CSV table of C-alpha atoms in Angstrom, one decimal:
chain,number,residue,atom,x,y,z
A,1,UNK,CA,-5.5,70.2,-63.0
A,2,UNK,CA,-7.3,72.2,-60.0
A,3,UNK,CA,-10.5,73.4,-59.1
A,4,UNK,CA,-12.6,74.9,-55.7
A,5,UNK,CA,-14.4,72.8,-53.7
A,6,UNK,CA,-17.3,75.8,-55.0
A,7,UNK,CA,-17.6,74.7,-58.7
A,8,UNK,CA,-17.2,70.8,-57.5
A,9,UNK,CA,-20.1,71.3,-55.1
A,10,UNK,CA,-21.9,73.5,-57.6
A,11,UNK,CA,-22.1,70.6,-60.3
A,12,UNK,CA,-22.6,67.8,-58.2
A,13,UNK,CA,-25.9,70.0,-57.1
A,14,UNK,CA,-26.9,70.4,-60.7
A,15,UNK,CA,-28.7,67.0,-60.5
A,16,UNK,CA,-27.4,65.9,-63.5
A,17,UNK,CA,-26.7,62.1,-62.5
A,18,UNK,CA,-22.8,62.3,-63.6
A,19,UNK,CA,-20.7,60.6,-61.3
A,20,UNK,CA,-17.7,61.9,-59.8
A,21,UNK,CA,-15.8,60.7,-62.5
A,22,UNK,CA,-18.0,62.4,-64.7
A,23,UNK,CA,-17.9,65.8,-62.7
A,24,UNK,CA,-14.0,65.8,-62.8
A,25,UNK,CA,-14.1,64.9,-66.3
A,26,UNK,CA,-16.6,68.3,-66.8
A,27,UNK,CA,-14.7,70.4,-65.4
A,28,UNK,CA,-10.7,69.1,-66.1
A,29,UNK,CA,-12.2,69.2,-69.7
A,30,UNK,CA,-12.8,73.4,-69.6
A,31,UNK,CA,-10.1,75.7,-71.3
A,32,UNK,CA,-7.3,76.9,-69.4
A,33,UNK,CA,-8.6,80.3,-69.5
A,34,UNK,CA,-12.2,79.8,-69.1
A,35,UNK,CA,-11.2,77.6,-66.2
A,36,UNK,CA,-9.9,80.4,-64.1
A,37,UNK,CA,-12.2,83.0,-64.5
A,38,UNK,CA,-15.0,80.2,-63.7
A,39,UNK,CA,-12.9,79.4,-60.7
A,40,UNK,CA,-12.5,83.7,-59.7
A,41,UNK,CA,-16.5,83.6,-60.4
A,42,UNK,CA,-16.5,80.8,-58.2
A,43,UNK,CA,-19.7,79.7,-60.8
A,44,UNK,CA,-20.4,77.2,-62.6
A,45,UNK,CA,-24.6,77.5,-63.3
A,46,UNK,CA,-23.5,79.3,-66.6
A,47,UNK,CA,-22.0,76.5,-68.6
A,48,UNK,CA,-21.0,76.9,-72.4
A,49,UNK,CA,-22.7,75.6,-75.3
A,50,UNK,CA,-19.9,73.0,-75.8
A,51,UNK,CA,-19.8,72.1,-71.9
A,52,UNK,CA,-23.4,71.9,-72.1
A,53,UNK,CA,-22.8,69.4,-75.0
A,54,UNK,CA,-20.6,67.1,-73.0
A,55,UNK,CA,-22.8,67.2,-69.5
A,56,UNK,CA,-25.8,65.9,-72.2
A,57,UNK,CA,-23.9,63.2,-73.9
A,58,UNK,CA,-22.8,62.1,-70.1
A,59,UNK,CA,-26.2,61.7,-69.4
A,60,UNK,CA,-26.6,59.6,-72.0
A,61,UNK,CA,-23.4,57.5,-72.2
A,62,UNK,CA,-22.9,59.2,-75.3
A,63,UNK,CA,-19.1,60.6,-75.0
A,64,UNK,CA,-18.1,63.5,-77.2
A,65,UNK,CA,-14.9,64.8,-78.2
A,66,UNK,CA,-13.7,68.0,-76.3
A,67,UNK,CA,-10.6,70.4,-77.3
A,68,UNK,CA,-9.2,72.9,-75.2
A,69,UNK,CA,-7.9,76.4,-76.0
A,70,UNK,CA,-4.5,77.5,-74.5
A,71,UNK,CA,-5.4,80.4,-72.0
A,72,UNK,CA,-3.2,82.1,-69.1
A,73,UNK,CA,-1.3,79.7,-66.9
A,74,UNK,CA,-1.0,80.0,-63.2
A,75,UNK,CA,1.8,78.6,-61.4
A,76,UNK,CA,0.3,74.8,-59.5
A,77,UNK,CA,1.0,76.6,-56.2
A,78,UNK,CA,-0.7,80.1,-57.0
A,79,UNK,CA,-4.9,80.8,-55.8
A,80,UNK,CA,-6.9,81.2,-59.2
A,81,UNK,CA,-9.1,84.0,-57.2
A,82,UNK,CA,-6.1,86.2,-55.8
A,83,UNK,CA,-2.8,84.5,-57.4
A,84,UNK,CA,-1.0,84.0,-54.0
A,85,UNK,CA,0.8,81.0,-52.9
A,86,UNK,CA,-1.6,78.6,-51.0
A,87,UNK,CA,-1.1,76.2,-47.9
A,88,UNK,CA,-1.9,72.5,-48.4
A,89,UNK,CA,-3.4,71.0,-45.8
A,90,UNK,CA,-6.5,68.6,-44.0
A,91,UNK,CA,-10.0,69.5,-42.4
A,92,UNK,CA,-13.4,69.2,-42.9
A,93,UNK,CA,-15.0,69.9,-46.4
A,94,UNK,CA,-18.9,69.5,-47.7
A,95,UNK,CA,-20.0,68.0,-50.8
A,96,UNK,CA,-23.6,67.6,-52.1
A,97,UNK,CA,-24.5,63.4,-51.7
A,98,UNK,CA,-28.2,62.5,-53.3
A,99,UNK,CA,-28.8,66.2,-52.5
A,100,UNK,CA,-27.4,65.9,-48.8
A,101,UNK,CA,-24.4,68.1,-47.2
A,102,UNK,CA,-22.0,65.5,-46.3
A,103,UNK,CA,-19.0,66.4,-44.7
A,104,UNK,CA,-15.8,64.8,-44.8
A,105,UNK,CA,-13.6,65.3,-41.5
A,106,UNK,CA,-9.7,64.6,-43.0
A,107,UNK,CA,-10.1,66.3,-46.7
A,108,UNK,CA,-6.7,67.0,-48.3
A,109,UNK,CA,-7.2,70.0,-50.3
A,110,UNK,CA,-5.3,73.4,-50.7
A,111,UNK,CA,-6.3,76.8,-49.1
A,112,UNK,CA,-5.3,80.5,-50.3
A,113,UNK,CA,-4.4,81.9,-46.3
A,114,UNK,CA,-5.2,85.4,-47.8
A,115,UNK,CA,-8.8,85.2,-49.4
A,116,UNK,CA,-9.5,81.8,-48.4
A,117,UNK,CA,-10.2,79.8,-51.1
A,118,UNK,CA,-10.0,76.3,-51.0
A,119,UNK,CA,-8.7,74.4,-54.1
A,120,UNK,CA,-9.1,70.7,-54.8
A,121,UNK,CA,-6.3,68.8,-57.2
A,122,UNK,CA,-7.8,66.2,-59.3
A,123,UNK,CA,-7.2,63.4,-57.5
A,124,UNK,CA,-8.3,65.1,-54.1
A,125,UNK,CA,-11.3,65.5,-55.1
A,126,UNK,CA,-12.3,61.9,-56.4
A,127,UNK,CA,-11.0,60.9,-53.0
A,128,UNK,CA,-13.5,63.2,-51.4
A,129,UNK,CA,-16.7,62.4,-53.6
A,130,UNK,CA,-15.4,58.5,-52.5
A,131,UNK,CA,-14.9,59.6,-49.2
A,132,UNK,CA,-18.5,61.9,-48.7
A,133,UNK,CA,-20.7,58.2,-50.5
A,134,UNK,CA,-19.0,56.0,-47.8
A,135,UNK,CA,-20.5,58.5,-44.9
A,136,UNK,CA,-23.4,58.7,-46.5
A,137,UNK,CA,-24.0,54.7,-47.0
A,138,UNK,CA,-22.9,54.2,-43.3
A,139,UNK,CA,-25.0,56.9,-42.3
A,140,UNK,CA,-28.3,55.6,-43.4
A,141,UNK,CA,-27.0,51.3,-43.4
A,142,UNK,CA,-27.4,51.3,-47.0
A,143,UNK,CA,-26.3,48.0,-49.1
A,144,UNK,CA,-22.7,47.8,-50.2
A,145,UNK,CA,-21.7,47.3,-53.8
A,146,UNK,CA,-20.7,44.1,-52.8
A,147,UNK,CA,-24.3,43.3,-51.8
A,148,UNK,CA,-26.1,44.8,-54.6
A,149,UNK,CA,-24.1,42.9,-57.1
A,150,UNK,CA,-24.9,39.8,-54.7
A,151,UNK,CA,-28.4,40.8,-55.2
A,152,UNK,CA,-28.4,41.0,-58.7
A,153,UNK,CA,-26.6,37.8,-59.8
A,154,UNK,CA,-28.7,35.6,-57.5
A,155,UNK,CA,-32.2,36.1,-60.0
A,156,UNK,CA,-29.8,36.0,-62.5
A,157,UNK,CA,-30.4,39.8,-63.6
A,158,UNK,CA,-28.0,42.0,-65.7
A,159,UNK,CA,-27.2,45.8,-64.7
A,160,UNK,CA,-29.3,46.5,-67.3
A,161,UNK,CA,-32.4,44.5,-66.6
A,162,UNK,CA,-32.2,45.7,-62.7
A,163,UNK,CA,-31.9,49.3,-64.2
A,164,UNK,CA,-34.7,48.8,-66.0
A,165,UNK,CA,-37.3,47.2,-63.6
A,166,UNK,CA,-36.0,49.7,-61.0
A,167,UNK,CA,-36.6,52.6,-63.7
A,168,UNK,CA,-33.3,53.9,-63.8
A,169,UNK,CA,-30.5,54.9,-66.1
A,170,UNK,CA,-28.6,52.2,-68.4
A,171,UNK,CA,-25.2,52.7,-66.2
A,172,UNK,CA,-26.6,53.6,-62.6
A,173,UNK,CA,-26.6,49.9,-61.2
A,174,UNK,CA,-22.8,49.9,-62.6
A,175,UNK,CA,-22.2,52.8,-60.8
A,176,UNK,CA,-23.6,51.8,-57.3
A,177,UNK,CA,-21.5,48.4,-58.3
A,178,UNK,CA,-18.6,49.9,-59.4
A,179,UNK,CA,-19.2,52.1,-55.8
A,180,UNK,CA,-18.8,55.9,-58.1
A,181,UNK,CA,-22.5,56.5,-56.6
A,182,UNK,CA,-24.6,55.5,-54.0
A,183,UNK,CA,-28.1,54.5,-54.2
A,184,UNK,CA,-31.3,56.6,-52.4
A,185,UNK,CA,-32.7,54.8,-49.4
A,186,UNK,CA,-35.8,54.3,-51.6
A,187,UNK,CA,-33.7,52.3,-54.0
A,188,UNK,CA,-32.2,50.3,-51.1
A,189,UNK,CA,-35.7,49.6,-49.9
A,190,UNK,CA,-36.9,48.0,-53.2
A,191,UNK,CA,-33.8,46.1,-53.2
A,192,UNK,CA,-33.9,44.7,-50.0
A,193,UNK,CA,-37.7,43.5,-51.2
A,194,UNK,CA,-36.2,41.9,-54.3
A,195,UNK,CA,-33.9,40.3,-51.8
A,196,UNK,CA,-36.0,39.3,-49.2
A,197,UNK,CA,-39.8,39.2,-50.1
A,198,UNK,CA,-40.9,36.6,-52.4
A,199,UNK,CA,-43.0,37.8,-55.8
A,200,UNK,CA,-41.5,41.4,-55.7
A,201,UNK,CA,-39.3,41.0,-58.8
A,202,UNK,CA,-42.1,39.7,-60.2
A,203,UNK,CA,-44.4,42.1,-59.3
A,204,UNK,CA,-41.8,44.9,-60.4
A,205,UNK,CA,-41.3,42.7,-63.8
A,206,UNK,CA,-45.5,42.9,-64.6
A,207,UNK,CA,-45.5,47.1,-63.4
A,208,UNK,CA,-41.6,47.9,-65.2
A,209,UNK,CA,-43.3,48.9,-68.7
């Protein structure tokens, strides 16, 4: 399975809170046929009912079943915009990171050398959303997974109860854990004050309700 770097960017800008995972799963999950035209539309604002669907039940850790139609078939080396044979290579790609261009220097990705479309296999492109979190943690020194989990374990708090007092989603500390997303440098802040400053868990245990 394929798709452009466009409708990867385009729903990791949605704000959506899926994962990389999550957005590969999205759009891997589309019929063959609506696939291309989304990829020749270069869209992907417009979803379906049934896409719509899944991107809800992500939200909510709620999976749902998803079928595919068979549709036209383009041959693994052709461009879904022009049908021509594209060029695989490496170079610098963006991708949307807590609503920040990141760019990626070395991304392996294909390119069409006639209308220059730049297509992503599956696997490429959860290397790149990897790639884009670990320049953007660097970036701005944020805690590792390692150290968030560190964190966590040492007030004897599950990925729930953090989630919770931090006011956020039942599988976001997971994912920071799991290192599929990266937290906002407000996040790292009130981590670093659980961490560091004594009484902030429980002042964030007596304000969490």
């Amino acid at each position: 399975m394929r798709f452009t770097i466009k409708a990867l960017r385009e729903l990791a800008a949605l704000g959506l809170g899926l994962d990389e995972d999550d957005a590969c799963d999205v759009l891997a999950a589309l019929s063959r046929s609506d696939f291309v035209e989304r990829l020749a539309s270069g869209t992907t604002g417009s979803l379906s009912p049934s896409t719509r669907k899944r991107v809800s039940a992500m939200r909510t850790n709620n999976r749902v079943p998803y079928r595919t139609t068979r549709g036209a078939m383009l041959a693994d080396d052709a461009c879904p915009r022009c049908g021509k044979p594209m060029r695989e290579g490496a170079g610098r790609l963006k991708l949307p990171v807590n609503g920040e261009e990141i760019t990626v220097p070395d991304a392996t990705h294909l390119r069409c050398p006639s209308c220059r479309e730049v297509v992503l296999r599956f696997d490429d492109a959860r290397r790149l959303r990897r790639r884009a979190l670990e320049i953007y943690r660097k970036k701005y020194g944020l805690l590792s997974a390692e150290e968030i989990r560190s964190i966590r374990e040492r007030f004897g708090l599950t990925q729930a109860s953090l989630a919770r007092l931090l006011r956020l989603g039942n599988n976001t500390i997971s994912r920071w854990e799991a290192g599929r997303n990266v937290q906002t440098a407000v996040m790292d802040v009130l981590l670093r004050m659980i961490r560091d400053l004594p009484g902030s868990l429980e002042y964030l245990r007596k304000h969490a309700a």
